[in-house]
């Protein structure tokens, strides 16, 4: 089919069929063929119900079940597709973390600020015309990024994705430190730890690298070590206090509030979690505690350290 279509692609509009395969009781949607998809292609069949999708200004509809880091990792795909309508719901499998337990409310304000998200709503079930991302881990590989695995599942060549800064949030809400002292942001979830990483040394080294004065915030030329602010839950902070006792807990309302506070950070240190993906998406200087064999969050680019 690819050989027959190629001669036509350069002189005629491409009408492309999208079909699905049945796998372990779930419908997985695929593109046919994925390697000749053109941006101006009209996809006239999309799912098992054969919904008609045509017209100018059409945006794909995706249904995502999280987690928050997975959704942030999917944004370069949505940007590549020219913007999408997004519904979020709970994963259908028992035992999976539910977005209704707080994840949806946490990420919703941030998503409303992202240009490639044309709309975002909650849905208990995948809408009939939406691409269901609940089972994207059928394409998961532990040695490639969550973005790449999701792109493979959708049918978008992940090598063509623009992974430069994909979240840009304005300074709002004020400096997270009352004294407006420059700070290093740290976060560490309960999962994806690497015992080989010396957090004490890592924090000390990063602080030393960023001990230059910030005339904009301080109006002084005095050099000193920046503060260390921890972003995360009270339980996560209690665990970090054993390692970095001088760290101060900076509470946030949601991921938009977190993003606005991270704008002031000299650098971000974290493990493979939602806050790290947010910091990387914002183009911050990031240092990652990388898991010894689950290496699905190594995103290239300037100022990224692993």
Tab-separated table of C-alpha atoms in Angstrom:
chain	number	residue	atom	x	y	z
A	1	UNK	CA	0.000	0.000	0.000
A	2	UNK	CA	2.808	2.396	0.888
A	3	UNK	CA	4.414	1.923	-2.537
A	4	UNK	CA	1.136	2.649	-4.320
A	5	UNK	CA	0.336	5.717	-2.219
A	6	UNK	CA	3.706	7.453	-2.436
A	7	UNK	CA	3.373	8.552	-6.110
A	8	UNK	CA	0.015	10.144	-5.303
A	9	UNK	CA	0.990	11.963	-2.120
A	10	UNK	CA	2.781	14.833	-3.822
A	11	UNK	CA	-0.026	15.731	-6.233
A	12	UNK	CA	-3.324	14.854	-4.569
A	13	UNK	CA	-4.927	15.393	-1.150
A	14	UNK	CA	-4.489	12.290	0.945
A	15	UNK	CA	-7.594	10.671	2.371
A	16	UNK	CA	-6.396	8.320	5.036
A	17	UNK	CA	-8.189	5.523	6.823
A	18	UNK	CA	-7.606	4.945	10.523
A	19	UNK	CA	-8.511	1.547	11.860
A	20	UNK	CA	-8.289	-0.411	15.079
A	21	UNK	CA	-7.079	-3.760	16.321
A	22	UNK	CA	-8.586	-5.807	19.115
A	23	UNK	CA	-6.032	-6.655	21.812
A	24	UNK	CA	-6.844	-8.364	25.096
A	25	UNK	CA	-10.365	-6.989	25.131
A	26	UNK	CA	-9.400	-3.422	24.223
A	27	UNK	CA	-9.645	-1.499	20.981
A	28	UNK	CA	-6.304	-0.023	19.935
A	29	UNK	CA	-6.479	2.556	17.159
A	30	UNK	CA	-3.764	2.615	14.510
A	31	UNK	CA	-2.919	4.650	11.442
A	32	UNK	CA	-2.723	3.007	8.080
A	33	UNK	CA	-0.015	3.402	7.005
A	34	UNK	CA	1.672	5.539	9.687
A	35	UNK	CA	4.813	6.315	7.701
A	36	UNK	CA	3.013	8.237	4.946
A	37	UNK	CA	0.773	10.393	7.111
A	38	UNK	CA	0.776	13.990	5.917
A	39	UNK	CA	-0.209	16.992	8.038
A	40	UNK	CA	-3.008	17.950	5.638
A	41	UNK	CA	-4.389	14.429	5.475
A	42	UNK	CA	-8.111	13.990	5.978
A	43	UNK	CA	-8.765	11.026	8.239
A	44	UNK	CA	-12.277	9.907	7.411
A	45	UNK	CA	-12.429	6.769	9.567
A	46	UNK	CA	-11.248	7.004	13.153
A	47	UNK	CA	-12.629	4.254	15.362
A	48	UNK	CA	-14.830	1.201	15.450
A	49	UNK	CA	-17.892	3.432	14.962
A	50	UNK	CA	-16.353	4.900	11.789
A	51	UNK	CA	-16.907	8.515	12.873
A	52	UNK	CA	-16.581	10.972	9.999
A	53	UNK	CA	-13.809	13.501	10.661
A	54	UNK	CA	-13.510	16.262	8.081
A	55	UNK	CA	-13.508	20.026	7.836
A	56	UNK	CA	-11.145	22.936	8.362
A	57	UNK	CA	-9.788	23.582	11.823
A	58	UNK	CA	-10.383	20.033	13.003
A	59	UNK	CA	-8.500	19.021	16.158
A	60	UNK	CA	-7.982	15.473	17.307
A	61	UNK	CA	-9.735	14.297	20.452
A	62	UNK	CA	-7.672	12.318	22.970
A	63	UNK	CA	-8.670	10.544	26.161
A	64	UNK	CA	-5.903	10.182	28.764
A	65	UNK	CA	-5.979	8.359	32.086
A	66	UNK	CA	-2.722	9.703	33.537
A	67	UNK	CA	-0.623	9.816	35.427
A	68	UNK	CA	0.259	13.523	35.532
A	69	UNK	CA	3.809	12.991	34.314
A	70	UNK	CA	2.482	10.877	31.438
A	71	UNK	CA	0.127	13.683	30.393
A	72	UNK	CA	2.901	16.294	30.491
A	73	UNK	CA	5.085	13.919	28.470
A	74	UNK	CA	2.308	13.641	25.849
A	75	UNK	CA	2.085	17.402	25.257
A	76	UNK	CA	4.822	17.477	22.545
A	77	UNK	CA	2.689	14.975	20.604
A	78	UNK	CA	-0.397	17.151	20.971
A	79	UNK	CA	1.619	20.190	19.873
A	80	UNK	CA	2.910	18.249	16.853
A	81	UNK	CA	-0.674	17.425	15.858
A	82	UNK	CA	-1.655	21.101	15.927
A	83	UNK	CA	-3.629	20.969	19.157
A	84	UNK	CA	-6.147	18.541	20.607
A	85	UNK	CA	-9.307	18.339	22.649
A	86	UNK	CA	-8.549	16.343	25.780
A	87	UNK	CA	-10.676	14.344	28.162
A	88	UNK	CA	-9.195	12.850	31.327
A	89	UNK	CA	-10.560	9.946	33.314
A	90	UNK	CA	-9.606	7.029	35.539
A	91	UNK	CA	-7.677	4.089	34.138
A	92	UNK	CA	-10.023	1.131	33.546
A	93	UNK	CA	-7.696	-1.418	35.169
A	94	UNK	CA	-8.091	-2.137	38.881
A	95	UNK	CA	-5.129	-1.020	40.979
A	96	UNK	CA	-4.091	1.835	38.713
A	97	UNK	CA	-3.814	5.245	40.359
A	98	UNK	CA	-7.060	7.129	39.891
A	99	UNK	CA	-6.946	10.634	38.443
A	100	UNK	CA	-10.126	11.359	40.416
A	101	UNK	CA	-8.131	11.033	43.650
A	102	UNK	CA	-6.673	14.493	43.077
A	103	UNK	CA	-4.597	14.214	39.939
A	104	UNK	CA	-7.210	15.786	37.674
A	105	UNK	CA	-7.741	18.825	39.917
A	106	UNK	CA	-3.984	19.180	40.313
A	107	UNK	CA	-3.151	19.258	36.610
A	108	UNK	CA	-6.327	20.925	35.243
A	109	UNK	CA	-5.324	24.598	35.876
A	110	UNK	CA	-1.985	23.996	34.137
A	111	UNK	CA	-3.542	22.334	31.089
A	112	UNK	CA	-5.894	25.277	30.635
A	113	UNK	CA	-2.804	27.444	30.050
A	114	UNK	CA	-1.285	25.194	27.373
A	115	UNK	CA	-1.968	26.480	23.815
A	116	UNK	CA	-2.084	23.013	22.230
A	117	UNK	CA	-4.898	21.957	24.595
A	118	UNK	CA	-7.993	23.360	22.923
A	119	UNK	CA	-10.295	22.065	25.657
A	120	UNK	CA	-9.991	19.783	28.667
A	121	UNK	CA	-12.833	18.035	30.505
A	122	UNK	CA	-13.430	15.041	32.746
A	123	UNK	CA	-15.009	11.884	31.359
A	124	UNK	CA	-15.552	8.563	33.134
A	125	UNK	CA	-15.358	6.807	29.779
A	126	UNK	CA	-13.458	7.368	26.567
A	127	UNK	CA	-15.690	9.345	24.165
A	128	UNK	CA	-16.531	7.424	20.964
A	129	UNK	CA	-14.545	9.772	18.713
A	130	UNK	CA	-11.468	10.023	20.973
A	131	UNK	CA	-8.123	8.288	20.705
A	132	UNK	CA	-7.867	6.213	23.886
A	133	UNK	CA	-4.436	6.518	25.539
A	134	UNK	CA	-5.313	4.264	28.485
A	135	UNK	CA	-3.299	1.401	27.017
A	136	UNK	CA	-0.345	3.281	25.540
A	137	UNK	CA	1.954	1.087	27.627
A	138	UNK	CA	1.401	-1.635	25.053
A	139	UNK	CA	4.057	0.351	23.178
A	140	UNK	CA	6.104	1.121	26.309
A	141	UNK	CA	9.862	0.582	26.348
A	142	UNK	CA	11.793	1.202	29.571
A	143	UNK	CA	14.779	2.585	27.645
A	144	UNK	CA	12.916	5.298	25.722
A	145	UNK	CA	11.007	8.312	26.987
A	146	UNK	CA	7.350	8.308	27.962
A	147	UNK	CA	6.872	10.771	25.109
A	148	UNK	CA	8.368	8.354	22.587
A	149	UNK	CA	6.316	5.400	23.847
A	150	UNK	CA	3.100	7.405	23.598
A	151	UNK	CA	4.049	8.663	20.145
A	152	UNK	CA	4.667	5.085	19.010
A	153	UNK	CA	1.244	4.115	20.292
A	154	UNK	CA	-0.437	7.006	18.463
A	155	UNK	CA	1.497	6.440	15.252
A	156	UNK	CA	3.487	9.692	15.288
A	157	UNK	CA	7.227	9.206	14.563
A	158	UNK	CA	8.808	10.257	17.847
A	159	UNK	CA	12.018	11.298	16.081
A	160	UNK	CA	10.047	14.120	14.430
A	161	UNK	CA	8.776	15.616	17.709
A	162	UNK	CA	9.983	19.004	18.885
A	163	UNK	CA	11.202	18.400	22.437
A	164	UNK	CA	12.312	21.969	23.072
A	165	UNK	CA	10.528	23.855	25.863
A	166	UNK	CA	6.853	22.987	25.572
A	167	UNK	CA	5.411	24.717	28.634
A	168	UNK	CA	5.809	28.461	29.117
A	169	UNK	CA	4.194	29.956	32.211
A	170	UNK	CA	4.419	33.627	33.147
A	171	UNK	CA	5.747	34.895	36.469
A	172	UNK	CA	2.704	35.241	38.692
A	173	UNK	CA	1.945	34.803	42.352
A	174	UNK	CA	5.163	36.179	43.812
A	175	UNK	CA	8.480	34.658	44.800
A	176	UNK	CA	8.134	31.414	46.803
A	177	UNK	CA	10.779	32.524	49.311
A	178	UNK	CA	9.740	35.358	51.635
A	179	UNK	CA	13.282	36.753	51.566
A	180	UNK	CA	13.379	36.407	47.753
A	181	UNK	CA	16.627	34.496	48.061
A	182	UNK	CA	17.598	32.448	44.962
A	183	UNK	CA	16.824	28.790	45.504
A	184	UNK	CA	17.317	25.273	44.226
A	185	UNK	CA	14.056	23.339	43.832
A	186	UNK	CA	13.973	19.670	44.784
A	187	UNK	CA	11.268	17.003	44.637
A	188	UNK	CA	11.320	13.276	45.234
A	189	UNK	CA	8.320	10.991	44.951
A	190	UNK	CA	8.084	7.673	46.782
A	191	UNK	CA	8.797	5.661	43.626
A	192	UNK	CA	11.736	5.420	41.210
A	193	UNK	CA	14.598	5.774	43.672
A	194	UNK	CA	18.190	4.906	42.856
A	195	UNK	CA	20.254	4.025	45.955
A	196	UNK	CA	23.436	4.732	44.020
A	197	UNK	CA	22.597	8.452	43.862
A	198	UNK	CA	24.058	10.458	46.746
A	199	UNK	CA	21.435	13.162	47.277
A	200	UNK	CA	23.538	15.008	49.854
A	201	UNK	CA	26.422	15.380	47.434
A	202	UNK	CA	24.135	16.137	44.501
A	203	UNK	CA	22.390	18.994	46.309
A	204	UNK	CA	25.685	20.408	47.587
A	205	UNK	CA	27.241	20.296	44.118
A	206	UNK	CA	24.261	21.974	42.443
A	207	UNK	CA	24.104	24.684	45.108
A	208	UNK	CA	27.805	25.384	44.611
A	209	UNK	CA	27.281	25.716	40.861
A	210	UNK	CA	24.580	28.345	41.414
A	211	UNK	CA	26.049	30.491	44.185
A	212	UNK	CA	26.319	33.618	42.048
A	213	UNK	CA	24.351	36.700	43.129
A	214	UNK	CA	21.011	37.553	41.628
A	215	UNK	CA	20.990	41.329	41.285
A	216	UNK	CA	17.441	41.347	39.939
A	217	UNK	CA	16.042	39.779	43.093
A	218	UNK	CA	18.508	40.944	45.716
A	219	UNK	CA	20.139	44.146	44.522
A	220	UNK	CA	23.437	42.916	45.952
A	221	UNK	CA	26.715	41.475	44.735
A	222	UNK	CA	27.213	39.182	47.718
A	223	UNK	CA	27.778	35.533	46.897
A	224	UNK	CA	26.130	32.857	49.006
A	225	UNK	CA	24.610	29.417	48.632
A	226	UNK	CA	21.014	29.442	47.385
A	227	UNK	CA	18.197	28.107	49.529
A	228	UNK	CA	16.780	24.618	49.033
A	229	UNK	CA	12.997	24.452	48.652
A	230	UNK	CA	11.217	21.102	48.578
A	231	UNK	CA	8.076	20.700	46.465
A	232	UNK	CA	5.859	17.728	47.209
A	233	UNK	CA	3.639	16.101	49.796
A	234	UNK	CA	4.187	16.267	53.538
A	235	UNK	CA	5.154	12.576	53.549
A	236	UNK	CA	7.715	13.090	50.790
A	237	UNK	CA	9.129	16.130	52.597
A	238	UNK	CA	9.476	14.199	55.869
A	239	UNK	CA	11.544	11.559	54.060
A	240	UNK	CA	13.755	14.213	52.452
A	241	UNK	CA	14.452	15.929	55.798
A	242	UNK	CA	16.576	12.954	56.837
A	243	UNK	CA	18.828	13.609	53.841
A	244	UNK	CA	18.643	17.396	53.382
A	245	UNK	CA	17.647	18.795	56.808
A	246	UNK	CA	18.054	22.419	55.700
A	247	UNK	CA	15.416	22.050	52.976
A	248	UNK	CA	12.205	24.025	53.518
A	249	UNK	CA	8.799	22.777	52.430
A	250	UNK	CA	7.144	24.973	49.808
A	251	UNK	CA	3.494	24.021	49.462
A	252	UNK	CA	1.589	24.480	46.203
A	253	UNK	CA	-2.099	24.372	45.310
A	254	UNK	CA	-1.732	22.634	41.958
A	255	UNK	CA	0.664	22.183	39.044
A	256	UNK	CA	0.030	25.691	37.723
A	257	UNK	CA	1.041	27.113	41.091
A	258	UNK	CA	4.065	24.799	41.069
A	259	UNK	CA	5.060	25.969	37.586
A	260	UNK	CA	4.834	29.629	38.593
A	261	UNK	CA	7.085	29.012	41.595
A	262	UNK	CA	9.576	26.935	39.633
A	263	UNK	CA	10.077	29.873	37.257
A	264	UNK	CA	12.200	31.458	40.000
A	265	UNK	CA	14.404	28.378	40.588
A	266	UNK	CA	18.088	28.375	39.692
A	267	UNK	CA	17.863	24.598	39.092
A	268	UNK	CA	15.618	21.614	39.754
A	269	UNK	CA	16.660	18.269	41.251
A	270	UNK	CA	14.220	15.378	41.231
A	271	UNK	CA	13.501	11.777	40.391
A	272	UNK	CA	11.293	10.487	37.578
A	273	UNK	CA	7.993	12.086	38.566
A	274	UNK	CA	5.415	14.655	37.516
A	275	UNK	CA	7.335	17.638	38.970
A	276	UNK	CA	10.495	16.618	37.090
A	277	UNK	CA	8.579	16.361	33.809
A	278	UNK	CA	7.118	19.799	34.475
A	279	UNK	CA	10.562	21.285	35.143
A	280	UNK	CA	11.956	19.681	31.982
A	281	UNK	CA	8.975	20.903	29.925
A	282	UNK	CA	9.662	24.434	31.192
A	283	UNK	CA	13.281	24.237	30.037
A	284	UNK	CA	14.766	24.601	33.525
A	285	UNK	CA	18.208	23.387	34.511
A	286	UNK	CA	17.337	19.863	35.669
A	287	UNK	CA	19.261	17.163	37.509
A	288	UNK	CA	17.582	13.756	37.616
A	289	UNK	CA	17.887	10.829	39.999
A	290	UNK	CA	17.554	8.206	37.265
A	291	UNK	CA	16.317	4.734	38.095
A	292	UNK	CA	18.897	2.006	37.466
A	293	UNK	CA	16.851	0.172	34.807
A	294	UNK	CA	13.606	2.171	34.269
A	295	UNK	CA	15.044	4.945	32.131
A	296	UNK	CA	11.896	6.377	30.562
A	297	UNK	CA	12.481	10.031	31.436
A	298	UNK	CA	15.821	10.852	29.849
A	299	UNK	CA	14.890	13.825	27.675
A	300	UNK	CA	17.677	15.448	25.709
A	301	UNK	CA	18.264	19.149	25.413
A	302	UNK	CA	20.280	21.931	27.006
A	303	UNK	CA	20.634	22.074	30.789
A	304	UNK	CA	19.441	18.483	31.299
A	305	UNK	CA	21.678	16.385	33.562
A	306	UNK	CA	21.352	12.697	34.437
